[in-house]
GROMACS .gro file of C-alpha atoms in nm:
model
  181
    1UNK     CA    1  -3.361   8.428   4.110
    2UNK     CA    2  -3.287   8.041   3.995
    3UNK     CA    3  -3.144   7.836   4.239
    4UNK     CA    4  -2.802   7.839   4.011
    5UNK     CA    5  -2.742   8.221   4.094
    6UNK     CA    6  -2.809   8.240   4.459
    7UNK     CA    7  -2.407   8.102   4.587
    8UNK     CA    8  -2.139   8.252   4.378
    9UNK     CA    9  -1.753   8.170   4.468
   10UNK     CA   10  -1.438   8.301   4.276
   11UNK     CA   11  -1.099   8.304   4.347
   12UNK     CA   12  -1.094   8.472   4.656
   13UNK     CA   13  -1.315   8.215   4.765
   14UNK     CA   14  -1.060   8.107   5.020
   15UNK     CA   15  -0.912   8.438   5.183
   16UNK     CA   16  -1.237   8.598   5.224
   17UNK     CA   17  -1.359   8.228   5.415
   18UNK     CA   18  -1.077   8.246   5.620
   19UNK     CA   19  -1.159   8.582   5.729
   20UNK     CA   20  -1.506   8.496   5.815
   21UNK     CA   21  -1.355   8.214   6.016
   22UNK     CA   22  -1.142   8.467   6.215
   23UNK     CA   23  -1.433   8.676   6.293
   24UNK     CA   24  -1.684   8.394   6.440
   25UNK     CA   25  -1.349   8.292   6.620
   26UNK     CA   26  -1.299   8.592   6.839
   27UNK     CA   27  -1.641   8.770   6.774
   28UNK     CA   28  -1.935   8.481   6.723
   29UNK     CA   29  -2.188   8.695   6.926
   30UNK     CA   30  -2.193   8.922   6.634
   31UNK     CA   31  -2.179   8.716   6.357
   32UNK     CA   32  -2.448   8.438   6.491
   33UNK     CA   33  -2.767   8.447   6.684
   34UNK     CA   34  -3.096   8.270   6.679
   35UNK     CA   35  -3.409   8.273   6.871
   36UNK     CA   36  -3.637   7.894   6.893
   37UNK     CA   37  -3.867   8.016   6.646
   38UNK     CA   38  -3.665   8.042   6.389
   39UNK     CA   39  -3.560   7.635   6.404
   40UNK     CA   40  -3.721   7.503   6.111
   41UNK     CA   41  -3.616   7.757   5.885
   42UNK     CA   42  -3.235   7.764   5.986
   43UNK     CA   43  -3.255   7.382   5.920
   44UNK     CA   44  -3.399   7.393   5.561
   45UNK     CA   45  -3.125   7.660   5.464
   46UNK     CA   46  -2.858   7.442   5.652
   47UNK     CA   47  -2.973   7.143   5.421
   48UNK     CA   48  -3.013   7.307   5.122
   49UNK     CA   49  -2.682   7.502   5.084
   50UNK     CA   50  -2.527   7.220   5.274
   51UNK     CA   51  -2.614   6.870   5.090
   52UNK     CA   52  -2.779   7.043   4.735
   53UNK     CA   53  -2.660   7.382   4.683
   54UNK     CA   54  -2.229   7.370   4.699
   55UNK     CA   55  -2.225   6.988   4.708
   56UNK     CA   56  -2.387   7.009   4.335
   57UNK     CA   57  -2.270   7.288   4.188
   58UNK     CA   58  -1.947   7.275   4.308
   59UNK     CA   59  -1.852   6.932   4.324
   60UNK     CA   60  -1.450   6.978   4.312
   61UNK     CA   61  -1.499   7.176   4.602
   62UNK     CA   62  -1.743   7.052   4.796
   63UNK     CA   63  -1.877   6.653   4.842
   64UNK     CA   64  -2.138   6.525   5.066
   65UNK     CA   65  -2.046   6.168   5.233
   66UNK     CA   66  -2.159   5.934   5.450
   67UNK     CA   67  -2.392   6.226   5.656
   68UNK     CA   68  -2.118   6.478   5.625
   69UNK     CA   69  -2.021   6.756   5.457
   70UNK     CA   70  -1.653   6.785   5.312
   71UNK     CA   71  -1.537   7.167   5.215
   72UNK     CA   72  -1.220   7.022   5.011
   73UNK     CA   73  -1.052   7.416   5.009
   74UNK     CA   74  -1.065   7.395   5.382
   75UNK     CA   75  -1.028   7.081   5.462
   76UNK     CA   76  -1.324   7.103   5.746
   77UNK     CA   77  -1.584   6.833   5.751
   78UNK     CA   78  -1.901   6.922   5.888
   79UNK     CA   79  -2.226   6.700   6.022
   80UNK     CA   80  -2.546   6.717   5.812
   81UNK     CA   81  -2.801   6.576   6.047
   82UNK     CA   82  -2.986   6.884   6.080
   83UNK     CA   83  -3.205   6.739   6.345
   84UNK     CA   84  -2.939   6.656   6.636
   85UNK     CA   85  -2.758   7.006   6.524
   86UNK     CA   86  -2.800   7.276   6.724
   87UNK     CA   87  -2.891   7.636   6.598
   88UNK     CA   88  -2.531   7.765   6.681
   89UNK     CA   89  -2.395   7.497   6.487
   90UNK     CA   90  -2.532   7.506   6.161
   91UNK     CA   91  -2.514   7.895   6.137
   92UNK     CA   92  -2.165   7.935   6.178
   93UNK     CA   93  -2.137   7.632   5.919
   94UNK     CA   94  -2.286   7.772   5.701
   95UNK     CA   95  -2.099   8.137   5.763
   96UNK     CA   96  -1.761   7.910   5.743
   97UNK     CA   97  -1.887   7.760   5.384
   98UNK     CA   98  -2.033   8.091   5.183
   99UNK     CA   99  -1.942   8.428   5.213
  100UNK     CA  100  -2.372   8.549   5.190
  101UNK     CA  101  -2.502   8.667   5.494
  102UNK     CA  102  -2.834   8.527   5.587
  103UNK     CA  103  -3.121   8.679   5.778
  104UNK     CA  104  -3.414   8.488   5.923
  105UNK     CA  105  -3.731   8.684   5.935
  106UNK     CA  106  -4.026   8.498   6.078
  107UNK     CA  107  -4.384   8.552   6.133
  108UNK     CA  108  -4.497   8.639   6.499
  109UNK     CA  109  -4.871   8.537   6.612
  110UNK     CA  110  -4.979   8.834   6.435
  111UNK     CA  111  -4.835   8.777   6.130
  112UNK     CA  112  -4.574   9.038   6.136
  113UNK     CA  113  -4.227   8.942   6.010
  114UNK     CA  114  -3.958   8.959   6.294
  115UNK     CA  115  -3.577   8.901   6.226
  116UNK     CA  116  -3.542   8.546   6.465
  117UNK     CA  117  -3.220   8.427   6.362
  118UNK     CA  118  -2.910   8.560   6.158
  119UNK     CA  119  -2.574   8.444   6.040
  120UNK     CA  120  -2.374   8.740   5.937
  121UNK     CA  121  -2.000   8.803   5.942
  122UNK     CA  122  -2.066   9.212   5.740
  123UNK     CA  123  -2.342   9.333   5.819
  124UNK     CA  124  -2.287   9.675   5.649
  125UNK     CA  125  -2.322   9.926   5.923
  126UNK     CA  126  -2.645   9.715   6.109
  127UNK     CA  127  -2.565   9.510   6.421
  128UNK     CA  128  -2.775   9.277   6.426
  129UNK     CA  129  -2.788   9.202   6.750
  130UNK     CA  130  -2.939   9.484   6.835
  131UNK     CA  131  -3.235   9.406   6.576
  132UNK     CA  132  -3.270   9.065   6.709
  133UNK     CA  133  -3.690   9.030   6.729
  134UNK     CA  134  -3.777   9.341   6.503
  135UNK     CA  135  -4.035   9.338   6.262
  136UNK     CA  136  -3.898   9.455   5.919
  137UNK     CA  137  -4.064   9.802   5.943
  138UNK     CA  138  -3.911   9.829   6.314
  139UNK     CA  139  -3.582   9.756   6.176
  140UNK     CA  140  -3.569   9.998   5.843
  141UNK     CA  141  -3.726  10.269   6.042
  142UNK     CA  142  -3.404  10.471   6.011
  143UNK     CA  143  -3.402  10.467   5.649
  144UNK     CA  144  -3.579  10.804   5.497
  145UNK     CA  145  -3.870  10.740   5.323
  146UNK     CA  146  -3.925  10.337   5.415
  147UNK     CA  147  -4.217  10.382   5.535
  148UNK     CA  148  -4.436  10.591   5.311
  149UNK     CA  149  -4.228  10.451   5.026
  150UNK     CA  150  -4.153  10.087   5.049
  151UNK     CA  151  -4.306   9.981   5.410
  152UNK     CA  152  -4.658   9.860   5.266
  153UNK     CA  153  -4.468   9.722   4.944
  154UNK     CA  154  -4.237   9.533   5.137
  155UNK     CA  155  -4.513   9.412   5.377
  156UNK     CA  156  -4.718   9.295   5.105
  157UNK     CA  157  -4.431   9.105   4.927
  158UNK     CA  158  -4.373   8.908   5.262
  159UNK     CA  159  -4.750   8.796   5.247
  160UNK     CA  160  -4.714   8.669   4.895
  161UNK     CA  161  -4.374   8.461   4.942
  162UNK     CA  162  -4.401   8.071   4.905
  163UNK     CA  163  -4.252   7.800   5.060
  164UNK     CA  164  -3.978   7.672   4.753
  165UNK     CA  165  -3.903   8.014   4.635
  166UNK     CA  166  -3.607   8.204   4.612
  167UNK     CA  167  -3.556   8.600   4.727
  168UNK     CA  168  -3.228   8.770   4.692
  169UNK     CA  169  -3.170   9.076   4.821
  170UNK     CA  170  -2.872   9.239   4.766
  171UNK     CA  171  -2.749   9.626   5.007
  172UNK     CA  172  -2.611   9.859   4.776
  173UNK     CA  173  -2.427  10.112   4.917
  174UNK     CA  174  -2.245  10.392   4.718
  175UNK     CA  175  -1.943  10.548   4.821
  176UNK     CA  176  -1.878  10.905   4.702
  177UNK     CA  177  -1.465  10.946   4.636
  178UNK     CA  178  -1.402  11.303   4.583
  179UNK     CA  179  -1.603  11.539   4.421
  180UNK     CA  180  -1.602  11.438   4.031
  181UNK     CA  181  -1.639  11.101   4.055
   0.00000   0.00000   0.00000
């Protein structure tokens, strides 16, 4: 994935952003939550969606000025000094600016990669609250087949990302409408 196809926004950019507001309104302790270790990491994404990604590709939307951040639909302004931000802060910024959810899994001491942070306003059926610290096989261990089927795959992919590099991931979930369709 090329840094031009990670952040889409259409013409529902709007409606679906103010929804997402709404929610981290009245439910922010489902939509955000982070845990120390993940610091560095939620502060590259902040600064990379924040002052490169929308500010760039986007720039009748979305201007950088002066340190802040102007969202021109919304009319919000928003700080970009990531290091005086807290956690809290730049999550739900950046869950108020694009409609992706983001996930934060970090290495423990072992290695092992553990969900440490999260912004998500639809999570698809997970709360991730509850999977707050969970290494990636802890978390999919649910899903039929993970682990003698993907488990090692997924572990090895982990191992082999690089610092620069993009990794979407998208759910797909299929929904079954009656029985011909």
């Amino acid at each position: 994935m090329s840094r031009n196809e990670w952040i889409e926004i259409d013409q529902g950019y709007l409606e679906r952003i103010n929804r997402r507001k709404h929610l981290l309104h009245h439910e922010q302790q489902f939509c955000i939550d982070s845990n120390p270790s993940a610091r560095l990491a939620i502060e590259e994404l902040y600064e990379e969606i924040m002052t490169y990604q929308l500010s760039k590709r986007f720039p009748s939307m979305f201007s950088v000025k002066y340190g802040t951040f102007i969202n021109h639909v919304t009319g919000c302004r928003y700080s970009l000094d990531s290091r005086r931000l807290n956690d809290a802060y730049m999550l739900n910024s950046l869950a108020e600016n694009v409609e992706e959810d983001f996930y934060f899994m970090c290495p423990d001491g072992e290695g092992e990669y553990r969900l440490q942070a999260y912004s998500s306003c639809f999570p698809q059926g997970l709360h991730s609250a509850t999977k707050m610290g969970l290494s990636v096989r802890e978390i999919h261990q649910p899903v039929p087949g993970y682990e003698s089927r993907l488990g090692n795959g997924v572990d090895k992919h982990f191992r082999r990302m690089e610092p620069g590099g993009f990794v979407g991931r998208l759910n797909v979930r299929q929904i079954l409408i009656g029985a011909n369709q």
